[in-house]
Amino acid sequence: MKITLTLNGKKTEAEIRPDMLLIDFVRQQGCSSVKRGCETANCGLCTVFMDDQPVLSCSVLAARADGHRIDTLEGLQEEAEEFGAFIAGQGAEQCGFCNPGMIMNAIALFREIPEPSVEEIQEYLAGNLCRCSGYEGQLRGILDFIEYRKNGGAR
Amino acid sequence: MLKIKNYVKAESLEQAYELNQKKSTCILGGMLWLKMSSRSFQTAVDLSGLGLDQIEETEEEFSIGAMVTLRQMEKHEGLNRFSDNAAAESVKSIVGVQFRNLATVGGSIFGRFGFSDVLTFFLALDTYVELYHGGIIPLEQFAKQPYDRDILIRLIVKKTKADCVYLSYRNTKTDFPVVTCAISSLDGKGCAVIGARPGRAQRIELPDAWREMITQEEGREKLAEQTAARMTFGSNMRASAQYREQLAKVLLKRGLKQFAEERSGN
């Protein structure tokens, strides 16, 4: 079947199998930031935006994305770059495998709640698992970034 | 791995219902649970183009479309105001935001999963389901029925004067619940629901004297004991029946205490 969607701002048409998952589709289109982790909809590694909402691409049919806007980290590099530096600054990326998904969801958080509390951060990012950092470094990086932005550092 | 030969984005409920009469067809909700299976389907019917993704509020009721996501439910001001924030409380521990942006109310209710926080919550309110073929029936009745080939269109939550409390216990954050518990007062009548028993959530009416009983610690203890004794519990890899029963008593007691404190303005 044929689908047409907007992938990272670019109109994309493709012939797909009806049971193709969105994660396989976006990776096939070259978006390798989208990682395959648990495949049980638990880890958040495969997070992409569908019409600006963070979703798990391992659990959506590519067919369902027909007519929608899909964004991966490749399409949000400018927004992600500055924040990513704060995560790296805390040494919180470690193996790095969970980072793209975590950064995607953190961007969704900042868009929805520009100045989140620690509790709001922990609740919003509860679906992003990391097996290296213990989350403390990520939390410090996020709080530093929020502080930096409050002081007019970022957009 | 889930296999699907044909994908159909339904253009009407009638079309979806007709297609769903074949055993080789499946209806796609959020498809988070379905995706975990290794089943093969000739046809998957997607309801996402039928406008069932809205929560509508009137003077008398909430109408919650089957394709409304758990995240919409969590963020809906009217539903949370009406339920004392129990709507948000019931779903906030379900995996993460990305998951809740996909999982649908209809998927959770039609599936009547034992682990469903959503079923537990809605059973505590004056809730009905609208089925394409079966019409409007109470959720409590629907929750006891076996699976069939009907299609869930929406949930109807009557604005019966309600107070509600929701609690759950999980072995780890974002995991399936070990036990879920919702307590409500509907026009003054008490009702307790226990889910993840691990069977489907069970609703029990509280005795008429429940409001008086919960004012004292002893009364709450007694009511929690009596209520848990009327439920059945089972064992699975997550917990034993005895442990679940004990947890249910604790959650019931805490919920009743919350009720008592809110009533006295504490």
Tab-separated table of C-alpha atoms in Angstrom:
chain	number	residue	atom	x	y	z
A	1	MET	CA	0.000	0.000	0.000
A	2	LYS	CA	1.063	3.575	-0.586
A	3	ILE	CA	1.410	6.223	2.119
A	4	THR	CA	2.184	9.926	1.957
A	5	LEU	CA	3.397	11.774	5.012
A	6	THR	CA	5.581	14.685	6.025
A	7	LEU	CA	8.820	13.347	7.486
A	8	ASN	CA	11.011	15.981	9.106
A	9	GLY	CA	9.336	18.676	7.037
A	10	LYS	CA	9.700	16.840	3.754
A	11	LYS	CA	6.807	15.268	1.854
A	12	THR	CA	7.544	11.572	1.611
A	13	GLU	CA	5.732	8.931	-0.417
A	14	ALA	CA	6.426	5.243	-0.059
A	15	GLU	CA	5.085	1.811	-0.821
A	16	ILE	CA	4.833	-0.203	2.415
A	17	ARG	CA	3.581	-3.510	3.745
A	18	PRO	CA	0.327	-3.080	5.755
A	19	ASP	CA	2.004	-4.384	8.921
A	20	MET	CA	5.143	-2.304	8.655
A	21	LEU	CA	5.835	-0.455	11.905
A	22	LEU	CA	6.668	3.231	11.938
A	23	ILE	CA	10.094	2.557	13.479
A	24	ASP	CA	11.036	0.395	10.493
A	25	PHE	CA	9.700	2.979	8.075
A	26	VAL	CA	11.595	5.967	9.511
A	27	ARG	CA	14.810	3.965	9.806
A	28	GLN	CA	14.392	2.847	6.211
A	29	GLN	CA	14.108	6.542	5.322
A	30	GLY	CA	17.517	7.134	6.938
A	31	CYS	CA	16.413	8.318	10.385
A	32	SER	CA	18.801	6.132	12.342
A	33	SER	CA	18.458	8.204	15.534
A	34	VAL	CA	15.276	6.193	16.157
A	35	LYS	CA	16.518	3.209	18.139
A	36	ARG	CA	15.020	-0.229	18.557
A	37	GLY	CA	15.090	-1.057	22.265
A	38	CYS	CA	12.602	-3.209	24.135
A	39	GLU	CA	9.992	-3.542	21.373
A	40	THR	CA	7.423	-3.936	24.136
A	41	ALA	CA	6.468	-0.250	24.273
A	42	ASN	CA	8.302	0.306	27.543
A	43	CYS	CA	11.682	1.930	26.988
A	44	GLY	CA	11.015	5.115	24.988
A	45	LEU	CA	14.047	4.670	22.716
A	46	CYS	CA	11.941	4.782	19.571
A	47	THR	CA	10.168	8.061	20.430
A	48	VAL	CA	9.139	10.201	17.457
A	49	PHE	CA	6.636	13.046	17.165
A	50	MET	CA	3.378	12.426	15.368
A	51	ASP	CA	1.709	15.782	14.778
A	52	ASP	CA	3.912	17.186	17.570
A	53	GLN	CA	2.902	14.523	20.116
A	54	PRO	CA	5.588	12.094	21.337
A	55	VAL	CA	4.684	8.492	20.483
A	56	LEU	CA	6.421	5.110	20.441
A	57	SER	CA	7.217	4.330	16.818
A	58	CYS	CA	7.618	0.627	17.679
A	59	SER	CA	3.890	0.480	18.371
A	60	VAL	CA	2.365	2.443	15.483
A	61	LEU	CA	1.719	1.072	12.034
A	62	ALA	CA	3.393	3.145	9.332
A	63	ALA	CA	-0.003	3.006	7.601
A	64	ARG	CA	-1.453	5.022	10.476
A	65	ALA	CA	1.052	7.788	9.820
A	66	ASP	CA	-0.433	8.353	6.363
A	67	GLY	CA	-1.370	12.025	6.040
A	68	HIS	CA	0.361	12.950	9.297
A	69	ARG	CA	3.502	14.846	10.218
A	70	ILE	CA	6.333	12.767	11.669
A	71	ASP	CA	9.441	14.267	13.217
A	72	THR	CA	12.528	12.451	14.419
A	73	LEU	CA	15.628	13.843	16.080
A	74	GLU	CA	17.098	14.390	12.600
A	75	GLY	CA	14.415	17.036	12.031
A	76	LEU	CA	14.873	18.721	15.409
A	77	GLN	CA	18.638	19.037	15.468
A	78	GLU	CA	18.739	22.754	16.143
A	79	GLU	CA	16.321	22.439	19.092
A	80	ALA	CA	18.138	19.365	20.397
A	81	GLU	CA	21.718	20.530	20.037
A	82	GLU	CA	21.849	23.038	22.850
A	83	PHE	CA	19.964	20.789	25.275
A	84	GLY	CA	22.092	17.786	24.344
A	85	ALA	CA	25.200	19.676	25.398
A	86	PHE	CA	23.794	19.957	28.937
A	87	ILE	CA	23.237	16.197	29.086
A	88	ALA	CA	26.776	15.603	27.823
A	89	GLY	CA	28.054	18.188	30.313
A	90	GLN	CA	26.843	15.939	33.140
A	91	GLY	CA	28.305	12.834	31.532
A	92	ALA	CA	24.727	11.599	31.476
A	93	GLU	CA	24.685	10.213	27.982
A	94	GLN	CA	27.087	7.363	28.844
A	95	CYS	CA	26.465	4.595	26.274
A	96	GLY	CA	24.211	7.017	24.411
A	97	PHE	CA	21.679	4.515	23.175
A	98	CYS	CA	18.708	5.975	25.062
A	99	ASN	CA	19.682	9.574	24.353
A	100	PRO	CA	17.760	10.288	21.127
A	101	GLY	CA	14.493	9.050	22.644
A	102	MET	CA	15.105	10.882	25.899
A	103	ILE	CA	15.974	14.137	24.099
A	104	MET	CA	12.844	13.847	21.943
A	105	ASN	CA	10.646	13.421	24.987
A	106	ALA	CA	12.459	16.178	26.888
A	107	ILE	CA	11.773	18.529	23.956
A	108	ALA	CA	8.096	17.529	24.142
A	109	LEU	CA	8.204	18.314	27.876
A	110	PHE	CA	9.780	21.763	27.359
A	111	ARG	CA	7.189	22.577	24.698
A	112	GLU	CA	4.318	21.544	26.970
A	113	ILE	CA	5.691	22.787	30.311
A	114	PRO	CA	8.423	25.386	29.723
A	115	GLU	CA	9.555	25.446	33.365
A	116	PRO	CA	8.751	22.021	34.814
A	117	SER	CA	9.287	21.073	38.451
A	118	VAL	CA	11.460	18.065	39.365
A	119	GLU	CA	8.302	16.019	39.908
A	120	GLU	CA	6.925	17.026	36.509
A	121	ILE	CA	10.232	16.126	34.829
A	122	GLN	CA	10.316	12.728	36.506
A	123	GLU	CA	6.693	12.017	35.615
A	124	TYR	CA	7.033	13.142	31.999
A	125	LEU	CA	10.206	11.155	31.399
A	126	ALA	CA	9.100	8.041	33.287
A	127	GLY	CA	8.710	6.216	29.983
A	128	ASN	CA	12.348	6.742	28.981
A	129	LEU	CA	14.500	4.012	30.435
A	130	CYS	CA	18.266	4.317	30.843
A	131	ARG	CA	20.374	1.437	32.070
A	132	CYS	CA	23.623	3.398	32.570
A	133	SER	CA	23.045	6.668	34.302
A	134	GLY	CA	20.620	6.071	37.148
A	135	TYR	CA	18.845	9.197	35.844
A	136	GLU	CA	20.538	11.600	38.270
A	137	GLY	CA	22.909	13.020	35.637
A	138	GLN	CA	20.037	13.433	33.174
A	139	LEU	CA	17.998	15.249	35.814
A	140	ARG	CA	20.896	17.588	36.630
A	141	GLY	CA	21.412	18.285	32.916
A	142	ILE	CA	17.719	19.077	32.444
A	143	LEU	CA	17.625	21.370	35.493
A	144	ASP	CA	20.788	23.167	34.330
A	145	PHE	CA	19.273	23.634	30.892
A	146	ILE	CA	16.058	25.063	32.352
A	147	GLU	CA	18.089	27.467	34.490
A	148	TYR	CA	20.192	28.483	31.483
A	149	ARG	CA	17.043	29.124	29.456
A	150	LYS	CA	15.443	31.108	32.260
A	151	ASN	CA	18.456	33.374	32.171
A	152	GLY	CA	17.912	34.007	28.488
A	153	GLY	CA	20.606	31.616	27.303
A	154	ALA	CA	18.526	29.631	24.880
A	155	ARG	CA	15.657	30.401	22.553
B	1	MET	CA	5.335	-10.719	15.476
B	2	LEU	CA	1.960	-9.279	14.495
B	3	LYS	CA	1.115	-9.885	10.849
B	4	ILE	CA	-1.524	-8.000	8.907
B	5	LYS	CA	-2.374	-8.664	5.286
B	6	ASN	CA	-4.787	-5.795	4.614
B	7	TYR	CA	-5.120	-2.467	6.380
B	8	VAL	CA	-8.466	-0.693	6.105
B	9	LYS	CA	-9.071	2.773	7.468
B	10	ALA	CA	-12.782	2.508	8.176
B	11	GLU	CA	-15.001	5.099	6.529
B	12	SER	CA	-18.019	4.257	8.674
B	13	LEU	CA	-18.887	2.239	11.749
B	14	GLU	CA	-21.115	0.079	9.594
B	15	GLN	CA	-18.168	-0.835	7.375
B	16	ALA	CA	-15.977	-1.540	10.424
B	17	TYR	CA	-18.684	-3.732	11.970
B	18	GLU	CA	-19.236	-5.701	8.751
B	19	LEU	CA	-15.514	-6.330	8.328
B	20	ASN	CA	-15.167	-7.315	11.975
B	21	GLN	CA	-17.654	-10.185	11.674
B	22	LYS	CA	-14.849	-12.336	10.281
B	23	LYS	CA	-12.584	-13.973	12.831
B	24	SER	CA	-9.568	-13.092	10.698
B	25	THR	CA	-10.235	-9.358	11.261
B	26	CYS	CA	-9.025	-7.227	14.133
B	27	ILE	CA	-9.979	-3.743	15.246
B	28	LEU	CA	-7.064	-1.405	15.930
B	29	GLY	CA	-7.312	0.668	19.084
B	30	GLY	CA	-3.984	1.979	20.333
B	31	MET	CA	-2.679	-1.461	19.260
B	32	LEU	CA	-0.140	-1.537	22.100
B	33	TRP	CA	-1.355	-4.854	23.472
B	34	LEU	CA	-2.239	-6.301	20.071
B	35	LYS	CA	1.243	-5.530	18.801
B	36	MET	CA	2.732	-7.728	21.520
B	37	SER	CA	1.030	-10.800	20.061
B	38	SER	CA	2.299	-12.995	17.271
B	39	ARG	CA	-1.086	-13.341	15.630
B	40	SER	CA	-1.854	-13.087	11.922
B	41	PHE	CA	-4.838	-11.151	10.635
B	42	GLN	CA	-6.285	-10.993	7.171
B	43	THR	CA	-7.608	-7.481	7.821
B	44	ALA	CA	-6.901	-4.800	10.401
B	45	VAL	CA	-9.576	-2.137	10.697
B	46	ASP	CA	-8.444	1.275	11.863
B	47	LEU	CA	-11.121	3.412	13.563
B	48	SER	CA	-8.923	6.520	13.739
B	49	GLY	CA	-10.731	8.305	10.914
B	50	LEU	CA	-14.207	8.166	12.455
B	51	GLY	CA	-14.011	11.119	14.824
B	52	LEU	CA	-14.092	8.932	17.929
B	53	ASP	CA	-11.154	10.784	19.465
B	54	GLN	CA	-13.063	13.460	21.383
B	55	ILE	CA	-14.292	13.936	24.953
B	56	GLU	CA	-17.552	15.880	24.868
B	57	GLU	CA	-19.077	17.351	28.004
B	58	THR	CA	-22.711	18.358	28.438
B	59	GLU	CA	-24.798	19.260	31.486
B	60	GLU	CA	-25.756	15.607	31.973
B	61	GLU	CA	-22.762	13.546	30.897
B	62	PHE	CA	-19.317	13.044	29.420
B	63	SER	CA	-19.129	11.262	26.089
B	64	ILE	CA	-15.708	9.692	25.635
B	65	GLY	CA	-14.966	8.364	22.149
B	66	ALA	CA	-13.378	4.932	21.892
B	67	MET	CA	-10.269	6.395	20.243
B	68	VAL	CA	-9.634	8.993	22.949
B	69	THR	CA	-6.117	8.424	24.261
B	70	LEU	CA	-5.224	7.909	27.899
B	71	ARG	CA	-3.242	11.139	27.699
B	72	GLN	CA	-6.368	13.066	26.634
B	73	MET	CA	-8.193	11.547	29.580
B	74	GLU	CA	-5.332	12.501	31.896
B	75	LYS	CA	-5.361	16.115	30.736
B	76	HIS	CA	-9.096	16.706	30.385
B	77	GLU	CA	-10.023	19.440	32.834
B	78	GLY	CA	-13.745	18.692	32.998
B	79	LEU	CA	-13.345	14.973	33.585
B	80	ASN	CA	-10.698	15.563	36.240
B	81	ARG	CA	-12.725	18.241	37.978
B	82	PHE	CA	-15.697	15.877	38.038
B	83	SER	CA	-13.669	12.908	39.306
B	84	ASP	CA	-11.548	14.769	41.889
B	85	ASN	CA	-8.541	14.183	39.621
B	86	ALA	CA	-9.022	10.416	39.775
B	87	ALA	CA	-9.070	10.246	35.954
B	88	ALA	CA	-5.482	11.511	35.789
B	89	GLU	CA	-4.456	9.519	38.853
B	90	SER	CA	-5.690	6.287	37.289
B	91	VAL	CA	-3.541	6.563	34.162
B	92	LYS	CA	-0.473	8.527	35.223
B	93	SER	CA	1.545	5.402	36.102
B	94	ILE	CA	0.852	3.651	32.818
B	95	VAL	CA	4.321	3.467	31.221
B	96	GLY	CA	5.038	6.981	29.926
B	97	VAL	CA	3.605	9.946	28.056
B	98	GLN	CA	4.506	8.454	24.653
B	99	PHE	CA	2.608	5.272	25.511
B	100	ARG	CA	-0.415	7.178	26.808
B	101	ASN	CA	-0.483	9.244	23.603
B	102	LEU	CA	-1.210	5.988	21.769
B	103	ALA	CA	-3.202	3.788	24.150
B	104	THR	CA	-6.935	4.340	23.793
B	105	VAL	CA	-9.787	4.274	26.272
B	106	GLY	CA	-11.706	2.012	23.879
B	107	GLY	CA	-8.830	-0.445	23.593
B	108	SER	CA	-8.541	-0.732	27.346
B	109	ILE	CA	-12.284	-1.008	27.989
B	110	PHE	CA	-13.125	-3.352	25.109
B	111	GLY	CA	-10.158	-5.554	26.059
B	112	ARG	CA	-11.501	-5.744	29.626
B	113	PHE	CA	-7.961	-6.500	30.696
B	114	GLY	CA	-7.558	-7.599	34.278
B	115	PHE	CA	-4.675	-5.176	34.707
B	116	SER	CA	-6.673	-2.218	33.391
B	117	ASP	CA	-6.485	0.899	35.548
B	118	VAL	CA	-8.934	2.476	33.105
B	119	LEU	CA	-11.610	-0.181	33.670
B	120	THR	CA	-11.208	0.120	37.445
B	121	PHE	CA	-11.633	3.889	37.306
B	122	PHE	CA	-14.676	3.990	35.041
B	123	LEU	CA	-16.420	1.187	36.949
B	124	ALA	CA	-16.405	3.440	40.006
B	125	LEU	CA	-18.488	6.043	38.163
B	126	ASP	CA	-21.972	5.886	36.650
B	127	THR	CA	-20.615	4.654	33.317
B	128	TYR	CA	-22.215	3.103	30.243
B	129	VAL	CA	-20.775	1.835	26.989
B	130	GLU	CA	-22.280	2.326	23.552
B	131	LEU	CA	-21.768	-0.629	21.240
B	132	TYR	CA	-22.525	-0.510	17.526
B	133	HIS	CA	-24.733	-3.588	17.647
B	134	GLY	CA	-25.457	-3.966	21.354
B	135	GLY	CA	-26.546	-0.389	22.039
B	136	ILE	CA	-26.044	1.338	25.382
B	137	ILE	CA	-25.484	-0.904	28.404
B	138	PRO	CA	-23.942	-0.337	31.855
B	139	LEU	CA	-20.165	-0.752	31.945
B	140	GLU	CA	-20.532	-3.167	34.866
B	141	GLN	CA	-22.620	-5.474	32.669
B	142	PHE	CA	-20.207	-5.094	29.740
B	143	ALA	CA	-17.231	-5.864	31.972
B	144	LYS	CA	-18.702	-9.271	32.815
B	145	GLN	CA	-19.586	-10.238	29.237
B	146	PRO	CA	-17.483	-12.552	27.094
B	147	TYR	CA	-15.703	-11.110	24.047
B	148	ASP	CA	-17.754	-10.777	20.873
B	149	ARG	CA	-17.412	-9.123	17.443
B	150	ASP	CA	-19.196	-5.877	18.340
B	151	ILE	CA	-17.551	-2.460	18.164
B	152	LEU	CA	-17.241	-0.090	21.098
B	153	ILE	CA	-18.163	3.424	20.013
B	154	ARG	CA	-17.938	5.443	23.208
B	155	LEU	CA	-18.217	5.575	26.983
B	156	ILE	CA	-20.908	7.639	28.637
B	157	VAL	CA	-20.210	8.906	32.144
B	158	LYS	CA	-23.359	10.285	33.738
B	159	LYS	CA	-22.821	13.324	35.892
B	160	THR	CA	-24.329	11.653	38.939
B	161	LYS	CA	-23.028	13.589	41.949
B	162	ALA	CA	-19.718	11.854	42.495
B	163	ASP	CA	-16.704	11.873	44.768
B	164	CYS	CA	-13.903	9.586	43.755
B	165	VAL	CA	-10.559	8.299	44.963
B	166	TYR	CA	-8.126	6.196	42.913
B	167	LEU	CA	-5.158	4.201	44.219
B	168	SER	CA	-2.947	1.493	42.794
B	169	TYR	CA	0.053	-0.515	43.866
B	170	ARG	CA	2.888	-1.404	41.509
B	171	ASN	CA	6.048	-3.389	42.173
B	172	THR	CA	7.934	-0.769	40.199
B	173	LYS	CA	6.965	2.567	38.679
B	174	THR	CA	5.387	2.324	35.206
B	175	ASP	CA	4.833	-1.444	35.597
B	176	PHE	CA	1.484	-3.229	35.448
B	177	PRO	CA	-0.421	-2.755	38.704
B	178	VAL	CA	-0.459	-5.529	41.304
B	179	VAL	CA	-3.787	-4.230	42.587
B	180	THR	CA	-5.949	-1.259	41.582
B	181	CYS	CA	-8.609	0.338	43.740
B	182	ALA	CA	-11.249	2.974	43.136
B	183	ILE	CA	-13.763	4.163	45.705
B	184	SER	CA	-16.622	6.444	44.872
B	185	SER	CA	-19.695	8.018	46.310
B	186	LEU	CA	-22.462	8.282	43.717
B	187	ASP	CA	-25.340	10.348	45.069
B	188	GLY	CA	-24.139	9.279	48.506
B	189	LYS	CA	-24.090	5.556	47.715
B	190	GLY	CA	-20.679	4.006	48.300
B	191	CYS	CA	-18.974	1.809	45.761
B	192	ALA	CA	-15.589	0.078	45.735
B	193	VAL	CA	-13.824	-1.379	42.724
B	194	ILE	CA	-10.794	-3.636	42.887
B	195	GLY	CA	-8.876	-4.498	39.719
B	196	ALA	CA	-5.823	-6.546	38.754
B	197	ARG	CA	-7.124	-9.281	41.064
B	198	PRO	CA	-5.593	-10.369	38.540
B	199	GLY	CA	-8.948	-10.913	36.838
B	200	ARG	CA	-11.236	-8.208	35.504
B	201	ALA	CA	-12.059	-5.408	37.908
B	202	GLN	CA	-14.933	-6.150	40.284
B	203	ARG	CA	-17.379	-3.565	41.597
B	204	ILE	CA	-19.066	-3.853	44.977
B	205	GLU	CA	-21.693	-1.632	46.595
B	206	LEU	CA	-20.749	-0.529	50.111
B	207	PRO	CA	-23.268	-0.912	52.969
B	208	ASP	CA	-25.626	2.016	53.671
B	209	ALA	CA	-23.751	2.876	56.862
B	210	TRP	CA	-20.429	3.333	55.037
B	211	ARG	CA	-20.285	7.107	55.553
B	212	GLU	CA	-20.561	6.677	59.317
B	213	MET	CA	-18.159	3.752	59.374
B	214	ILE	CA	-15.320	5.666	57.707
B	215	THR	CA	-15.223	8.397	60.324
B	216	GLN	CA	-13.313	6.094	62.700
B	217	GLU	CA	-10.144	4.051	62.100
B	218	GLU	CA	-11.892	0.948	63.438
B	219	GLY	CA	-14.807	1.393	61.057
B	220	ARG	CA	-12.522	1.853	58.061
B	221	GLU	CA	-10.603	-1.264	59.016
B	222	LYS	CA	-13.820	-3.255	59.317
B	223	LEU	CA	-15.222	-1.926	56.024
B	224	ALA	CA	-11.971	-2.666	54.166
B	225	GLU	CA	-11.941	-6.207	55.601
B	226	GLN	CA	-15.593	-6.809	54.702
B	227	THR	CA	-15.178	-5.423	51.189
B	228	ALA	CA	-12.024	-7.412	50.410
B	229	ALA	CA	-13.726	-10.558	51.728
B	230	ARG	CA	-16.463	-10.134	49.095
B	231	MET	CA	-13.884	-10.078	46.270
B	232	THR	CA	-11.996	-12.984	44.754
B	233	PHE	CA	-8.253	-12.878	44.213
B	234	GLY	CA	-5.858	-15.000	42.195
B	235	SER	CA	-2.138	-15.564	41.824
B	236	ASN	CA	0.184	-14.902	38.918
B	237	MET	CA	3.875	-14.094	38.439
B	238	ARG	CA	3.337	-10.622	39.868
B	239	ALA	CA	1.782	-11.562	43.209
B	240	SER	CA	-0.028	-14.283	45.112
B	241	ALA	CA	-3.749	-14.204	45.899
B	242	GLN	CA	-3.035	-13.726	49.617
B	243	TYR	CA	-0.707	-10.796	48.951
B	244	ARG	CA	-3.247	-9.181	46.624
B	245	GLU	CA	-5.993	-9.534	49.221
B	246	GLN	CA	-3.783	-7.930	51.833
B	247	LEU	CA	-2.871	-5.076	49.466
B	248	ALA	CA	-6.521	-4.574	48.530
B	249	LYS	CA	-7.409	-4.130	52.206
B	250	VAL	CA	-4.642	-1.561	52.615
B	251	LEU	CA	-5.657	0.397	49.522
B	252	LEU	CA	-9.315	0.296	50.524
B	253	LYS	CA	-8.454	1.568	53.997
B	254	ARG	CA	-6.312	4.381	52.602
B	255	GLY	CA	-8.992	5.335	50.103
B	256	LEU	CA	-11.681	5.380	52.764
B	257	LYS	CA	-9.460	7.504	54.989
B	258	GLN	CA	-8.997	9.956	52.120
B	259	PHE	CA	-12.773	10.120	51.798
B	260	ALA	CA	-13.214	10.746	55.509
B	261	GLU	CA	-10.604	13.506	55.549
B	262	GLU	CA	-12.036	15.270	52.525
B	263	ARG	CA	-15.469	15.137	54.110
B	264	SER	CA	-14.235	16.746	57.293
B	265	GLY	CA	-12.240	19.314	55.317
B	266	ASN	CA	-8.790	18.080	56.444
